[in-house]
GROMACS .gro file of C-alpha atoms in nm:
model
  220
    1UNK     CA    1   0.000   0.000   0.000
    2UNK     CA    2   0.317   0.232   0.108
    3UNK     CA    3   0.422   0.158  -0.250
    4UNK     CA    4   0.156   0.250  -0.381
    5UNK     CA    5   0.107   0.576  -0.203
    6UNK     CA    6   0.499   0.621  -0.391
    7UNK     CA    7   0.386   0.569  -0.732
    8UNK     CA    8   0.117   0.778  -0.733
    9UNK     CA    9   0.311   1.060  -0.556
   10UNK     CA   10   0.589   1.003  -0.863
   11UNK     CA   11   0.348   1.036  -1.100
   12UNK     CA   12   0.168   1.343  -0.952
   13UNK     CA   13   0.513   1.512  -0.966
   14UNK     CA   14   0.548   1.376  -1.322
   15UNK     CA   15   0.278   1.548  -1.407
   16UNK     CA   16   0.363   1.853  -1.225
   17UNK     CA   17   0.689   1.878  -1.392
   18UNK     CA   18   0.610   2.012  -1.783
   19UNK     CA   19   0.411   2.279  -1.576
   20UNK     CA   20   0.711   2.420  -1.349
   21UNK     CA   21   0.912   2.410  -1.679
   22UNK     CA   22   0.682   2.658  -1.809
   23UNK     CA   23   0.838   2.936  -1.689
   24UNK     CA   24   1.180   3.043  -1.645
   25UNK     CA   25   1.280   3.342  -1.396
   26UNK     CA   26   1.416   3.678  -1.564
   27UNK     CA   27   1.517   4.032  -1.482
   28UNK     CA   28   1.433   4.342  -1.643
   29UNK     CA   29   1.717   4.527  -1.768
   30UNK     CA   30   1.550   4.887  -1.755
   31UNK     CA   31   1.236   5.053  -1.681
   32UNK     CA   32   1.003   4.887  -1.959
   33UNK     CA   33   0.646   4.849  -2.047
   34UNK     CA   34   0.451   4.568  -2.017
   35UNK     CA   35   0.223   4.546  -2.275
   36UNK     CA   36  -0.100   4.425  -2.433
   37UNK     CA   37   0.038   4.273  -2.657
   38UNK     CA   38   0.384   4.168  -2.876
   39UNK     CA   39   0.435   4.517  -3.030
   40UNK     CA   40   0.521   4.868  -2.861
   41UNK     CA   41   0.163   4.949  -3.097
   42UNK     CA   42   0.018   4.763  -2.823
   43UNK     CA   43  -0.134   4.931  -2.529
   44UNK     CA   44   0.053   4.962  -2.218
   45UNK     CA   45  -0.046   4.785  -1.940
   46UNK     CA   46   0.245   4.840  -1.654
   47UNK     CA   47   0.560   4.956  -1.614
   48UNK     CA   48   0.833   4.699  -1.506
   49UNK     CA   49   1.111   4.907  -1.265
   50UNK     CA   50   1.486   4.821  -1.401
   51UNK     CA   51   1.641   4.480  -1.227
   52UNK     CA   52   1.261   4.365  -1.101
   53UNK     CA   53   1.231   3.988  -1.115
   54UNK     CA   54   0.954   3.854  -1.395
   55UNK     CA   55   0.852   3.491  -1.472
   56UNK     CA   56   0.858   3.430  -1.837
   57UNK     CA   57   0.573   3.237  -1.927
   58UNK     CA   58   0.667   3.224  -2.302
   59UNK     CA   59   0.810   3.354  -2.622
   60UNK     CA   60   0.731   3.370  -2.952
   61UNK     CA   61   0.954   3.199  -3.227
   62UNK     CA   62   0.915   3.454  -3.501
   63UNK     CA   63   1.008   3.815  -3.299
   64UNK     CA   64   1.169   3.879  -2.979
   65UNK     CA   65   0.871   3.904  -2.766
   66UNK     CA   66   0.766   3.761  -2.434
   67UNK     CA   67   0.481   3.663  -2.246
   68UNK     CA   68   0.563   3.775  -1.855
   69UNK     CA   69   0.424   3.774  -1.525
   70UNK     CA   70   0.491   4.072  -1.307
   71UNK     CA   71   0.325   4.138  -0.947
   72UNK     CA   72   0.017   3.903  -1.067
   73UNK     CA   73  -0.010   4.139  -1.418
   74UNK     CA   74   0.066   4.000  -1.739
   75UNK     CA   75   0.110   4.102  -2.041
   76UNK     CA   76   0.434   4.110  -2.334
   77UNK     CA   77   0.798   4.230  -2.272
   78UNK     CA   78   1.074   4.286  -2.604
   79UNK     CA   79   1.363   4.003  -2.489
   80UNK     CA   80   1.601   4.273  -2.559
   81UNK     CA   81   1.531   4.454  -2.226
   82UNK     CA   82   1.498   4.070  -2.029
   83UNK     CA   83   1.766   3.878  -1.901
   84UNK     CA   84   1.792   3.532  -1.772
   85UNK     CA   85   2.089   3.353  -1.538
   86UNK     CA   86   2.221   3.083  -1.792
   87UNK     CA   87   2.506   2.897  -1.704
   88UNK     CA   88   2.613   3.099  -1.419
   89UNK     CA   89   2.573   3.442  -1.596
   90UNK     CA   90   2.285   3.662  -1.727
   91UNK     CA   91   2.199   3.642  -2.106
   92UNK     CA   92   1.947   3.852  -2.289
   93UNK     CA   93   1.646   3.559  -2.373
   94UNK     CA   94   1.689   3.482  -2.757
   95UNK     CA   95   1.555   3.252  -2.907
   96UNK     CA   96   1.901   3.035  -2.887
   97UNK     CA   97   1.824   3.037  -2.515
   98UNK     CA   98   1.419   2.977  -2.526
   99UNK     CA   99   1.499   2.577  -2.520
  100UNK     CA  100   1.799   2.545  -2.250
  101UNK     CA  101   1.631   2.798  -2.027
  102UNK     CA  102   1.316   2.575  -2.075
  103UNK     CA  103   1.103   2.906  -2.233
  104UNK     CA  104   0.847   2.713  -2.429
  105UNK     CA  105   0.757   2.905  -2.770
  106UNK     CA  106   0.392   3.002  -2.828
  107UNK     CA  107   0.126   3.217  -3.019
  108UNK     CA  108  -0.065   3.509  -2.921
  109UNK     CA  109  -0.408   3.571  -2.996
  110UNK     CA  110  -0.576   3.887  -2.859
  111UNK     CA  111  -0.894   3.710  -2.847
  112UNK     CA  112  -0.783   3.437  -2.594
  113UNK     CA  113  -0.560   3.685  -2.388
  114UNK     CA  114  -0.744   3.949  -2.370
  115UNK     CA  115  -1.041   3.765  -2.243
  116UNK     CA  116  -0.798   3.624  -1.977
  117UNK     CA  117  -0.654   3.909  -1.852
  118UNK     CA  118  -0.785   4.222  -1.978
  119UNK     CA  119  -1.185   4.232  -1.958
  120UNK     CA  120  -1.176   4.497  -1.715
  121UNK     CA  121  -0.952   4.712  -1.928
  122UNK     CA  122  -1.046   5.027  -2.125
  123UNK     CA  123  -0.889   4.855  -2.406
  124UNK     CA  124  -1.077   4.618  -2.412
  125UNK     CA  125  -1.403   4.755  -2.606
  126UNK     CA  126  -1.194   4.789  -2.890
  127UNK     CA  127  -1.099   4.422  -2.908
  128UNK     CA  128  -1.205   4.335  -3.247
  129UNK     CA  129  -1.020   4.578  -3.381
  130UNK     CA  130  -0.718   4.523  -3.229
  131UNK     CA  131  -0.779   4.135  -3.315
  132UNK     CA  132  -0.679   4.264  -3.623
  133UNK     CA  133  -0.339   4.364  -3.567
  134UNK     CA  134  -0.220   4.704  -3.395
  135UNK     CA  135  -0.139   4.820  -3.765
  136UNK     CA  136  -0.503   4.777  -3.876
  137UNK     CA  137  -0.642   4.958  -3.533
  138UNK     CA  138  -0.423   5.242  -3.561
  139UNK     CA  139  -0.462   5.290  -3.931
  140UNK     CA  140  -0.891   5.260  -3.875
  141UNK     CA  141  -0.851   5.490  -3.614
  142UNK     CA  142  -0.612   5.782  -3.809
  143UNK     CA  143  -0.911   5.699  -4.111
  144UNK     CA  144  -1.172   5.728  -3.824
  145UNK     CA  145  -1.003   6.075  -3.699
  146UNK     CA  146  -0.954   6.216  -4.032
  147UNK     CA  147  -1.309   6.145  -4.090
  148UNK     CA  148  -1.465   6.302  -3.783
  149UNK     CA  149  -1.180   6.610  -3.880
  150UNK     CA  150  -1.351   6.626  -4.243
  151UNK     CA  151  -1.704   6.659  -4.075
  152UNK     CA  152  -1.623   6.910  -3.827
  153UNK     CA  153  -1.450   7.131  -4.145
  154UNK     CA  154  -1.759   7.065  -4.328
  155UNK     CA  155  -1.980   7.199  -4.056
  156UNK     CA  156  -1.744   7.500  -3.985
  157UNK     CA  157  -1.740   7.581  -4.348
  158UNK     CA  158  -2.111   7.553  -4.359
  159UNK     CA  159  -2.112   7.782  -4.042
  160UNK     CA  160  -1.884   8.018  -4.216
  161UNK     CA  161  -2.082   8.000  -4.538
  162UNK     CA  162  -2.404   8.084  -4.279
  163UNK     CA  163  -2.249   8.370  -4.123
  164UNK     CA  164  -2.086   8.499  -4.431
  165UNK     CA  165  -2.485   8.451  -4.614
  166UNK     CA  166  -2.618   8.696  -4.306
  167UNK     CA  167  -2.411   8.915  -4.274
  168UNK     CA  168  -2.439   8.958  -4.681
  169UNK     CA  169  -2.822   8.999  -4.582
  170UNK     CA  170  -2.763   9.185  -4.324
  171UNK     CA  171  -2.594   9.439  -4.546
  172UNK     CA  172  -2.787   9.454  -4.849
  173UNK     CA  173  -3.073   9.505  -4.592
  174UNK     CA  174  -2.889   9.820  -4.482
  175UNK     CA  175  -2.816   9.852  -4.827
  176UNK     CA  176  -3.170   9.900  -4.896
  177UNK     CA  177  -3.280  10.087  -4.578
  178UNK     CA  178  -3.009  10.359  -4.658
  179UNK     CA  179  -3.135  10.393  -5.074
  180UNK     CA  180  -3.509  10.395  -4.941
  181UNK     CA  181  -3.387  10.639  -4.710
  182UNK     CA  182  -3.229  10.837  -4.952
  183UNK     CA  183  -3.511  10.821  -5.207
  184UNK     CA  184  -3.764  10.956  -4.954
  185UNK     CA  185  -3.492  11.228  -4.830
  186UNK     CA  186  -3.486  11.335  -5.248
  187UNK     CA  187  -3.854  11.335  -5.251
  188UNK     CA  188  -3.911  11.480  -4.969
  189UNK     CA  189  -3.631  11.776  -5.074
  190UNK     CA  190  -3.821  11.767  -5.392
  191UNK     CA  191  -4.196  11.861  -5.244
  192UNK     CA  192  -4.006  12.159  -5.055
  193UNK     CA  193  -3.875  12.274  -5.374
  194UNK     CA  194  -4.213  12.267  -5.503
  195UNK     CA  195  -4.390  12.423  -5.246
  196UNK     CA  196  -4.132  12.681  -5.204
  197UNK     CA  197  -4.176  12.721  -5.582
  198UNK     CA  198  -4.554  12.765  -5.527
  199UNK     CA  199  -4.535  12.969  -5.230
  200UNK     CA  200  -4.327  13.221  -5.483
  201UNK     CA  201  -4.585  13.184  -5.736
  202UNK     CA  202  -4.857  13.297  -5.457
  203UNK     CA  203  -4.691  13.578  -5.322
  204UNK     CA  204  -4.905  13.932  -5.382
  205UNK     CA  205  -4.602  14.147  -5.401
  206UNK     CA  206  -4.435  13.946  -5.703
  207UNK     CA  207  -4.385  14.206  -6.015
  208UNK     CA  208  -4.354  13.987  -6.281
  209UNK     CA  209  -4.656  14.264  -6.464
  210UNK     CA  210  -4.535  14.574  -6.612
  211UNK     CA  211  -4.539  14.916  -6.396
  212UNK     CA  212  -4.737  15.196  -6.578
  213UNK     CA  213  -4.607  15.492  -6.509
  214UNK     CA  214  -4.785  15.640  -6.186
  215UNK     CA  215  -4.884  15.337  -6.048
  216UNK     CA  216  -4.872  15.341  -5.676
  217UNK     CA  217  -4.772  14.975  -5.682
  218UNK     CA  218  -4.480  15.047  -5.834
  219UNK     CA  219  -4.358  15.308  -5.623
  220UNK     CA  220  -4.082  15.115  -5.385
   0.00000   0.00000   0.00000
C-alpha cells in the first residue's frame, strides 16, 4: 500500500513537472512596459522598474517578444530589455536560449488573452479591432479621426458659409434701408422745392406785370 502511495506521488510530480518548466525566472534590464500585446503598438499595461524579477511564461519563435508575469499582471515584454541567469551568468532571452532555459515558444491571440486578462480594461471595447493587428487599429482609427476632422470642417465651413450669407443679408438690408432712405430724403427735398416754388408763385407782391407809369404799386 506504502508503495503505492509512492507511485502515485511520482506520478503526480510527473505530471507537475512540464508545468514548473513553463516558466523560467528573468530580470528586467531597464524601466520597460509591459504590454497588451507583442508590439510597442500595443497598449501599455504596466511599467516593469529596471532589475525587477519577472517569470517568463513564453516567447514567440518569429520576434523577440515575451509573455511575462509581473506582481500578478501580465502582459508582453521585447527580450532585448529581459535577461535570464544561464550557465552561471545573465543572457538577454533569444531565441538560442528559449529551449535550455526551458522558455516554451507560443502564439498570441488577442482574443484568448485578452479575455484572460484584460476584460476589465479600457482597451478592451476595442478588441475586435485590435484582433486585427495594432497596424489595422491604428490605421482605422487615423481613417476614423480624419473622418470626424472632415465633418467638423464641413460643418465649420457651412457655419462660415451661414455667417458669411447673413451678414451679406444683413448688409444689403442696410443697403436698402439707406437707398429707401435716400429716395424719400430726395422726394421729400423735392416737395419743398415745389412748395417753395408755389409759395413764390402765390406771393401778392411778385412784379412779374409791367409798372405803368404812376402806379402806386410800383412806387418802392
Amino acid at each position: 500500500m506504502k508503495n503505492l502511495f509512492v507511485k502515485i506521488a511520482a506520478a503526480g510530480m510527473l505530471m507537475l513537472a512540464p508545468a514548473i518548466a513553463q516558466a523560467a525566472e528573468g530580470y528586467s534590464t531597464a524601466n520597460v512596459n509591459m504590454r497588451a500585446g507583442p508590439s510597442t503598438r500595443y497598449p501599455a499595461v504596466a511599467v516593469i522598474p529596471a532589475g525587477s524579477s519577472v517569470e517568463i511564461r513564453g516567447c514567440l519563435s518569429d520576434v523577440n517578444w515575451c509573455d511575462v508575469e509581473f506582481y500578478g499582471g501580465r502582459g508582453w515584454v521585447s527580450g532585448q530589455y529581459v535577461q535570464a541567469l544561464y550557465q552561471q551568468r545573465r543572457v538577454y532571452v533569444g531565441p538560442q536560449y528559449y529551449r535550455p532555459l526551458g522558455i516554451p515558444m507560443i502564439r498570441f491571440s488577442v482574443d484568448n488573452y485578452w479575455d484572460r486578462y484584460y476584460r476589465n480594461r479600457d482597451f478592451y471595447r476595442d478588441r475586435d479591432r485590435w484582433s486585427r493587428g495594432p497596424d489595422y487599429y491604428y490605421r482605422d482609427r487615423d481613417n476614423r479621426d480624419r473622418d470626424r476632422d472632415n465633418r467638423d470642417r464641413d460643418r465649420n465651413w457651412r457655419g462660415r458659409d451661414g455667417d458669411r450669407d447673413g451678414r451679406d443679408r444683413d448688409r444689403d438690408w442696410r443697403d436698402d434701408n439707406q437707398r429707401g432712405d435716400r429716395q424719400r430724403d430726395d422726394r421729400q427735398r423735392g416737395e419743398r422745392q415745389r412748395d417753395d416754388r408755389r409759395s413764390d408763385d402765390r406771393r401778392p407782391d411778385r412784379r412779374d406785370f409791367d409798372c405803368r407809369p404812376g402806379d402806386p404799386s410800383c412806387d418802392e
